[in-house]
Short mmCIF file of C-alpha atoms in Angstrom, two decimals:
data_model
loop_
_atom_site.label_atom_id
_atom_site.label_comp_id
_atom_site.label_asym_id
_atom_site.label_seq_id
_atom_site.Cartn_x
_atom_site.Cartn_y
_atom_site.Cartn_z
CA MET A 1282 -32.86 8.29 -33.09
CA LYS A 1283 -30.47 5.79 -34.71
CA LYS A 1284 -27.68 8.44 -34.70
CA LEU A 1285 -28.26 9.11 -30.98
CA ILE A 1286 -27.97 5.40 -30.14
CA CYS A 1287 -24.78 5.10 -32.20
CA ALA A 1288 -23.29 8.16 -30.51
CA ALA A 1289 -24.15 6.74 -27.08
CA ALA A 1290 -22.61 3.38 -27.99
CA LEU A 1291 -19.44 5.10 -29.27
CA GLY A 1292 -19.25 7.13 -26.05
CA VAL A 1293 -19.45 3.97 -23.95
CA SER A 1294 -16.75 2.33 -26.09
CA LEU A 1295 -14.43 5.31 -25.74
CA CYS A 1296 -15.01 5.43 -21.98
CA ALA A 1297 -13.80 1.86 -21.72
CA LEU A 1298 -10.51 2.92 -23.35
CA ALA A 1299 -9.99 5.97 -21.11
CA PRO A 1300 -7.30 5.76 -18.42
CA ALA A 1301 -8.32 5.27 -14.81
CA SER A 1302 -9.53 8.45 -13.16
CA ALA A 1303 -8.29 9.94 -9.91
CA ALA A 1304 -11.36 8.41 -8.23
CA ASP A 1305 -9.92 4.97 -9.00
CA LYS A 1306 -6.88 5.73 -6.85
CA GLY A 1307 -6.62 5.95 -3.10
CA THR A 1308 -5.99 9.32 -1.48
CA ALA A 1309 -3.44 10.33 1.13
CA ALA A 1310 -6.19 10.64 3.75
CA GLU A 1311 -7.46 7.14 2.90
CA ALA A 1312 -3.94 5.68 3.20
CA VAL A 1313 -3.51 7.25 6.64
CA ALA A 1314 -6.96 6.03 7.74
CA MET A 1315 -6.28 2.49 6.46
CA THR A 1316 -2.96 2.41 8.35
CA GLN A 1317 -4.65 3.55 11.54
CA LYS A 1318 -7.40 0.93 11.10
CA ALA A 1319 -4.70 -1.72 10.63
CA ILE A 1320 -2.96 -0.66 13.86
CA ALA A 1321 -6.27 -0.76 15.73
CA TYR A 1322 -6.96 -4.22 14.28
CA LEU A 1323 -3.51 -5.42 15.37
CA LYS A 1324 -4.13 -4.16 18.92
CA GLU A 1325 -7.55 -5.80 19.08
CA ASN A 1326 -6.85 -9.13 17.36
CA GLY A 1327 -3.13 -9.85 17.64
CA LYS A 1328 -0.49 -10.32 14.97
CA GLU A 1329 -1.48 -13.72 13.56
CA LYS A 1330 -5.09 -12.81 12.82
CA ALA A 1331 -4.18 -9.30 11.66
CA TYR A 1332 -1.51 -10.48 9.22
CA ALA A 1333 -3.95 -12.96 7.70
CA GLU A 1334 -6.54 -10.23 7.20
CA PHE A 1335 -3.99 -7.79 5.74
CA ALA A 1336 -3.12 -10.46 3.15
CA ASN A 1337 -6.76 -11.35 2.40
CA PRO A 1338 -7.80 -9.54 -0.83
CA ALA A 1339 -11.48 -10.09 0.03
CA ASN A 1340 -11.10 -7.88 3.13
CA THR A 1341 -12.09 -4.47 1.78
CA THR A 1342 -11.04 -2.76 5.01
CA PHE A 1343 -7.40 -3.48 4.12
CA HIS A 1344 -7.69 -3.66 0.30
CA ASP A 1345 -9.30 -0.77 -1.56
CA ARG A 1346 -8.43 -0.06 -5.21
CA ASP A 1347 -4.65 0.49 -5.15
CA LEU A 1348 -4.46 0.78 -1.34
CA TYR A 1349 -3.28 -2.13 0.81
CA ILE A 1350 -1.41 -2.72 4.08
CA TYR A 1351 2.22 -3.75 4.54
CA VAL A 1352 4.03 -4.44 7.82
CA TYR A 1353 7.76 -4.67 8.57
CA ASP A 1354 9.64 -5.26 11.78
CA MET A 1355 12.27 -2.72 12.85
CA GLN A 1356 15.05 -4.89 11.38
CA GLY A 1357 13.53 -4.72 7.88
CA THR A 1358 11.77 -8.08 7.64
CA ALA A 1359 8.38 -8.06 5.93
CA VAL A 1360 5.87 -9.72 8.25
CA ALA A 1361 2.71 -8.96 6.22
CA HIS A 1362 2.07 -7.67 2.73
CA GLY A 1363 -1.31 -7.04 1.15
CA VAL A 1364 -0.41 -7.83 -2.45
CA ASN A 1365 2.88 -9.74 -2.47
CA PRO A 1366 3.02 -12.72 -0.11
CA LYS A 1367 6.48 -13.67 -1.51
CA MET A 1368 7.93 -10.73 0.44
CA VAL A 1369 6.74 -12.05 3.81
CA GLY A 1370 9.52 -13.51 5.95
CA ARG A 1371 12.27 -11.85 3.92
CA ASN A 1372 14.60 -9.19 5.23
CA LEU A 1373 14.29 -6.36 2.74
CA LEU A 1374 16.51 -3.80 4.44
CA GLU A 1375 18.65 -3.50 1.30
CA LEU A 1376 15.67 -3.25 -1.09
CA ARG A 1377 16.04 -0.32 -3.49
CA ASP A 1378 13.72 1.16 -6.06
CA GLY A 1379 14.77 1.80 -9.67
CA ALA A 1380 16.32 5.14 -8.68
CA GLY A 1381 18.46 3.48 -6.01
CA LYS A 1382 16.46 4.67 -2.99
CA TYR A 1383 16.47 2.32 0.01
CA ILE A 1384 12.77 1.77 0.58
CA VAL A 1385 12.59 -0.22 3.83
CA LYS A 1386 15.51 1.70 5.38
CA SER A 1387 13.50 4.86 4.67
CA PHE A 1388 10.44 3.33 6.36
CA ILE A 1389 12.54 2.54 9.46
CA GLU A 1390 14.11 6.02 9.55
CA THR A 1391 10.72 7.71 9.23
CA ALA A 1392 9.02 5.48 11.82
CA SER A 1393 11.99 5.91 14.19
CA GLY A 1394 11.76 9.70 14.09
CA PRO A 1395 10.22 11.83 16.83
CA ALA A 1396 6.72 11.66 15.33
CA GLY A 1397 6.90 7.89 14.79
CA LYS A 1398 5.14 8.30 11.45
CA GLY A 1399 5.36 10.02 8.09
CA TRP A 1400 5.59 9.75 4.32
CA VAL A 1401 8.27 8.10 2.17
CA GLU A 1402 8.52 8.69 -1.60
CA TYR A 1403 9.71 5.83 -3.85
CA GLN A 1404 8.99 3.87 -7.03
CA TRP A 1405 6.88 0.71 -6.74
CA PRO A 1406 4.76 -1.64 -8.91
CA ASN A 1407 1.14 -0.54 -8.96
CA PRO A 1408 -1.13 -3.57 -8.32
CA VAL A 1409 -3.88 -2.09 -10.51
CA THR A 1410 -1.94 -0.87 -13.56
CA LYS A 1411 0.99 -3.33 -13.23
CA SER A 1412 3.41 -0.50 -14.07
CA VAL A 1413 6.12 0.92 -11.82
CA ASP A 1414 4.80 4.24 -10.54
CA SER A 1415 5.79 6.95 -8.09
CA LYS A 1416 4.41 6.08 -4.69
CA ALA A 1417 4.13 7.89 -1.39
CA GLY A 1418 4.00 5.40 1.46
CA TYR A 1419 2.59 6.43 4.81
CA VAL A 1420 4.24 4.51 7.65
CA GLN A 1421 3.54 4.52 11.37
CA ARG A 1422 5.38 2.79 14.16
CA HIS A 1423 3.43 0.41 16.36
CA GLY A 1424 5.70 -1.08 19.02
CA ASP A 1425 8.36 -3.09 17.19
CA LEU A 1426 6.48 -2.87 13.87
CA ILE A 1427 6.10 -0.45 11.00
CA VAL A 1428 2.59 -0.45 9.52
CA GLY A 1429 1.90 1.32 6.27
CA SER A 1430 -0.17 1.96 3.20
CA GLY A 1431 0.52 4.22 0.26
CA ILE A 1432 -0.78 6.13 -2.69
CA TYR A 1433 0.29 5.93 -6.30
CA LYS A 1434 0.83 9.19 -8.10
#
């Protein structure tokens, strides 16, 4: 019996050291759904209230594991950001990832296309792991705004 308890305790200890599983990450379908919920919330409640909720980490509709909402205007200014309030109010049109890819320009190009929505691949700090990871951001145009969420790979 003592060996069984020790083995169980060791198993629990090793589990705590294991990397996060895929279940700890948001999925592409969840990122799309969160973006669509954010657009619906914007329509229903207006920009001021919506931006406050997108930035509120206690709001689990717009914050779920590594998923969060970000909003830019069509000129590249961040108007809401779920995990980095320092970005809000700044024009980030020239923002590049570590590989030199223009992130916000890519959002604008994708949202300006015929579908008005789509995926953009780039490198970005993961709010859960704190490392820079590959990310696929889903963006969708809503009037003069680009609303998005993304998944870390």
